[in-house]
Amino acid sequence: MNTQKAKGNHTNLNFFLLPFYFLLFGGLFSCNKVAESLFSISAAKNLPVRKISEIKNQKQVNSTVYLKGKVGNQASFVGGGAYELQDTTGSIWILTKQPLLQKGDELIIQGKVQYQSMPLILAAGGKAVGEVYVEERQQLEHRPVKNRLLPLSLER
């Protein structure tokens, strides 16, 4: 009789600890870099994602490219805006008709390479100066920056 009672208490204890286990393991996975690794393999898995430095150096105008990076500086204007997309190799301006995103958001986009020359500005040696940029065609994946809570001040 005592062994059955002890066994029943053990089962009840396991049942009550079950939610605790879910919280514990959920917390472990959320602290891990699982979310980042999922971001890097989900949409970009089968896409030829290019480095920004390659796009700027090769200047393949009108070619379709896939880029991955973080949103930097932004500029809004009538009918759209532009944001700077940054990866480990550099940054490039992306022209968009979508609402501008938060600085630090991570994106995978499809776009078309463009080049704007500035004929009035000549670099040393008489070469015309211009800028390579990308017209955004589609945002394939967007991961917003995590909200950072600021510490509350105890002073009043």
Coordinates of C-alpha atoms in Angstrom, one line a residue:
M1 CA 0.0 0.0 0.0
N2 CA 2.8 2.4 0.9
T3 CA 4.6 1.7 -2.4
Q4 CA 1.4 2.5 -4.4
K5 CA 0.9 5.8 -2.4
A6 CA 4.6 6.8 -3.0
K7 CA 4.3 5.9 -6.7
G8 CA 1.1 8.1 -7.0
N9 CA 2.8 11.0 -5.3
H10 CA 5.7 10.7 -7.7
T11 CA 3.4 10.8 -10.7
N12 CA 1.6 13.8 -9.4
L13 CA 4.9 15.6 -8.8
N14 CA 6.0 14.9 -12.4
F15 CA 2.6 16.2 -13.7
F16 CA 3.0 19.4 -11.8
L17 CA 6.6 19.9 -12.9
L18 CA 5.7 19.5 -16.6
P19 CA 4.9 23.3 -17.1
F20 CA 8.2 24.0 -15.4
Y21 CA 10.1 21.8 -17.9
F22 CA 8.4 23.6 -20.8
L23 CA 9.5 27.0 -19.5
L24 CA 13.0 25.7 -18.8
F25 CA 13.6 24.2 -22.2
G26 CA 11.8 27.1 -24.0
G27 CA 14.1 29.5 -22.2
L28 CA 17.1 27.6 -23.2
F29 CA 16.2 27.6 -26.8
S30 CA 15.2 31.2 -26.9
C31 CA 18.6 32.2 -25.4
N32 CA 20.3 30.2 -28.1
K33 CA 21.2 31.5 -31.6
V34 CA 18.5 29.2 -33.1
A35 CA 16.4 32.2 -34.4
E36 CA 19.5 33.7 -36.1
S37 CA 20.4 30.4 -37.7
L38 CA 16.8 29.9 -38.9
F39 CA 16.9 33.3 -40.5
S40 CA 20.1 32.5 -42.4
I41 CA 18.8 29.3 -43.9
S42 CA 15.1 29.8 -44.5
A43 CA 14.8 32.1 -47.4
A44 CA 18.4 32.3 -48.4
K45 CA 18.9 28.6 -48.5
N46 CA 18.4 28.2 -52.3
L47 CA 19.1 31.8 -53.3
P48 CA 22.4 33.1 -54.8
V49 CA 22.8 35.8 -52.1
R50 CA 25.6 38.2 -53.1
K51 CA 28.0 40.2 -51.0
I52 CA 27.5 44.0 -51.2
S53 CA 31.2 44.6 -52.1
E54 CA 30.8 42.4 -55.2
I55 CA 27.7 44.4 -56.4
K56 CA 29.6 47.7 -56.0
N57 CA 32.8 46.5 -57.7
Q58 CA 31.2 44.7 -60.6
K59 CA 28.5 47.3 -61.5
Q60 CA 26.3 44.8 -63.4
V61 CA 23.6 47.3 -64.2
N62 CA 20.0 45.9 -64.6
S63 CA 21.0 42.5 -63.2
T64 CA 18.8 40.9 -60.5
V65 CA 20.5 40.3 -57.2
Y66 CA 19.7 38.9 -53.8
L67 CA 21.2 40.7 -50.8
K68 CA 21.1 40.0 -47.1
G69 CA 22.0 42.5 -44.4
K70 CA 21.0 45.0 -41.7
V71 CA 19.2 48.3 -42.3
G72 CA 21.4 51.3 -41.6
N73 CA 20.7 55.0 -42.4
Q74 CA 17.4 55.9 -44.1
A75 CA 16.0 58.7 -46.2
S76 CA 12.3 59.1 -46.9
F77 CA 10.8 61.1 -49.8
V78 CA 7.5 61.4 -51.7
G79 CA 6.6 58.0 -53.2
G80 CA 9.0 55.9 -51.3
G81 CA 12.4 56.1 -49.6
A82 CA 15.8 54.6 -49.4
Y83 CA 17.8 52.7 -46.8
E84 CA 21.3 51.7 -46.5
L85 CA 21.8 47.9 -46.4
Q86 CA 24.9 46.7 -44.6
D87 CA 26.7 43.4 -44.6
T88 CA 30.2 42.4 -43.4
T89 CA 31.7 43.6 -46.7
G90 CA 30.2 47.0 -47.1
S91 CA 26.9 49.0 -47.6
I92 CA 24.7 50.0 -50.5
W93 CA 21.6 52.2 -50.8
I94 CA 18.4 50.4 -51.6
L95 CA 15.6 52.4 -53.2
T96 CA 12.1 51.2 -52.1
K97 CA 8.4 51.9 -52.4
Q98 CA 7.7 50.1 -49.2
P99 CA 7.5 51.8 -45.8
L100 CA 10.9 52.3 -44.3
L101 CA 12.0 49.8 -41.7
Q102 CA 13.8 50.2 -38.3
K103 CA 17.5 50.7 -38.1
G104 CA 19.0 47.3 -37.3
D105 CA 16.3 45.2 -38.9
E106 CA 17.6 42.3 -40.9
L107 CA 16.5 41.6 -44.5
I108 CA 16.8 39.4 -47.5
I109 CA 15.8 41.2 -50.6
Q110 CA 15.6 40.8 -54.3
G111 CA 16.5 43.9 -56.3
K112 CA 17.8 45.3 -59.6
V113 CA 21.3 46.9 -59.7
Q114 CA 21.3 50.5 -61.0
Y115 CA 24.0 53.1 -61.6
Q116 CA 23.6 56.8 -61.4
S117 CA 26.4 58.9 -62.9
M118 CA 27.0 62.4 -61.8
P119 CA 28.6 64.1 -64.9
L120 CA 29.1 67.4 -63.2
I121 CA 31.4 65.9 -60.6
L122 CA 34.8 64.7 -61.9
A123 CA 37.2 62.6 -59.9
A124 CA 40.9 63.1 -60.1
G125 CA 42.0 62.0 -63.5
G126 CA 38.8 63.3 -65.2
K127 CA 36.7 60.2 -64.6
A128 CA 33.0 60.7 -64.0
V129 CA 31.8 59.9 -60.5
G130 CA 28.6 57.8 -59.9
E131 CA 26.9 55.6 -57.4
V132 CA 25.7 52.0 -57.6
Y133 CA 22.4 51.4 -55.9
V134 CA 19.7 48.7 -55.9
E135 CA 16.0 49.1 -56.7
E136 CA 14.1 46.8 -54.3
R137 CA 11.8 44.4 -56.1
Q138 CA 10.8 42.3 -53.1
Q139 CA 11.5 41.8 -49.5
L140 CA 11.9 38.0 -49.1
E141 CA 12.5 37.9 -45.4
H142 CA 12.3 40.6 -42.7
R143 CA 13.4 40.1 -39.1
P144 CA 12.8 43.2 -37.0
V145 CA 15.4 44.4 -34.5
K146 CA 14.7 43.2 -31.0
N147 CA 13.2 45.9 -28.8
R148 CA 15.7 46.9 -26.2
L149 CA 14.2 47.9 -22.9
L150 CA 15.9 50.9 -21.3
P151 CA 16.5 50.8 -17.6
L152 CA 14.0 52.9 -15.6
S153 CA 15.6 55.7 -13.6
L154 CA 14.8 55.6 -9.9
E155 CA 15.3 59.4 -9.6
R156 CA 12.3 61.6 -9.7

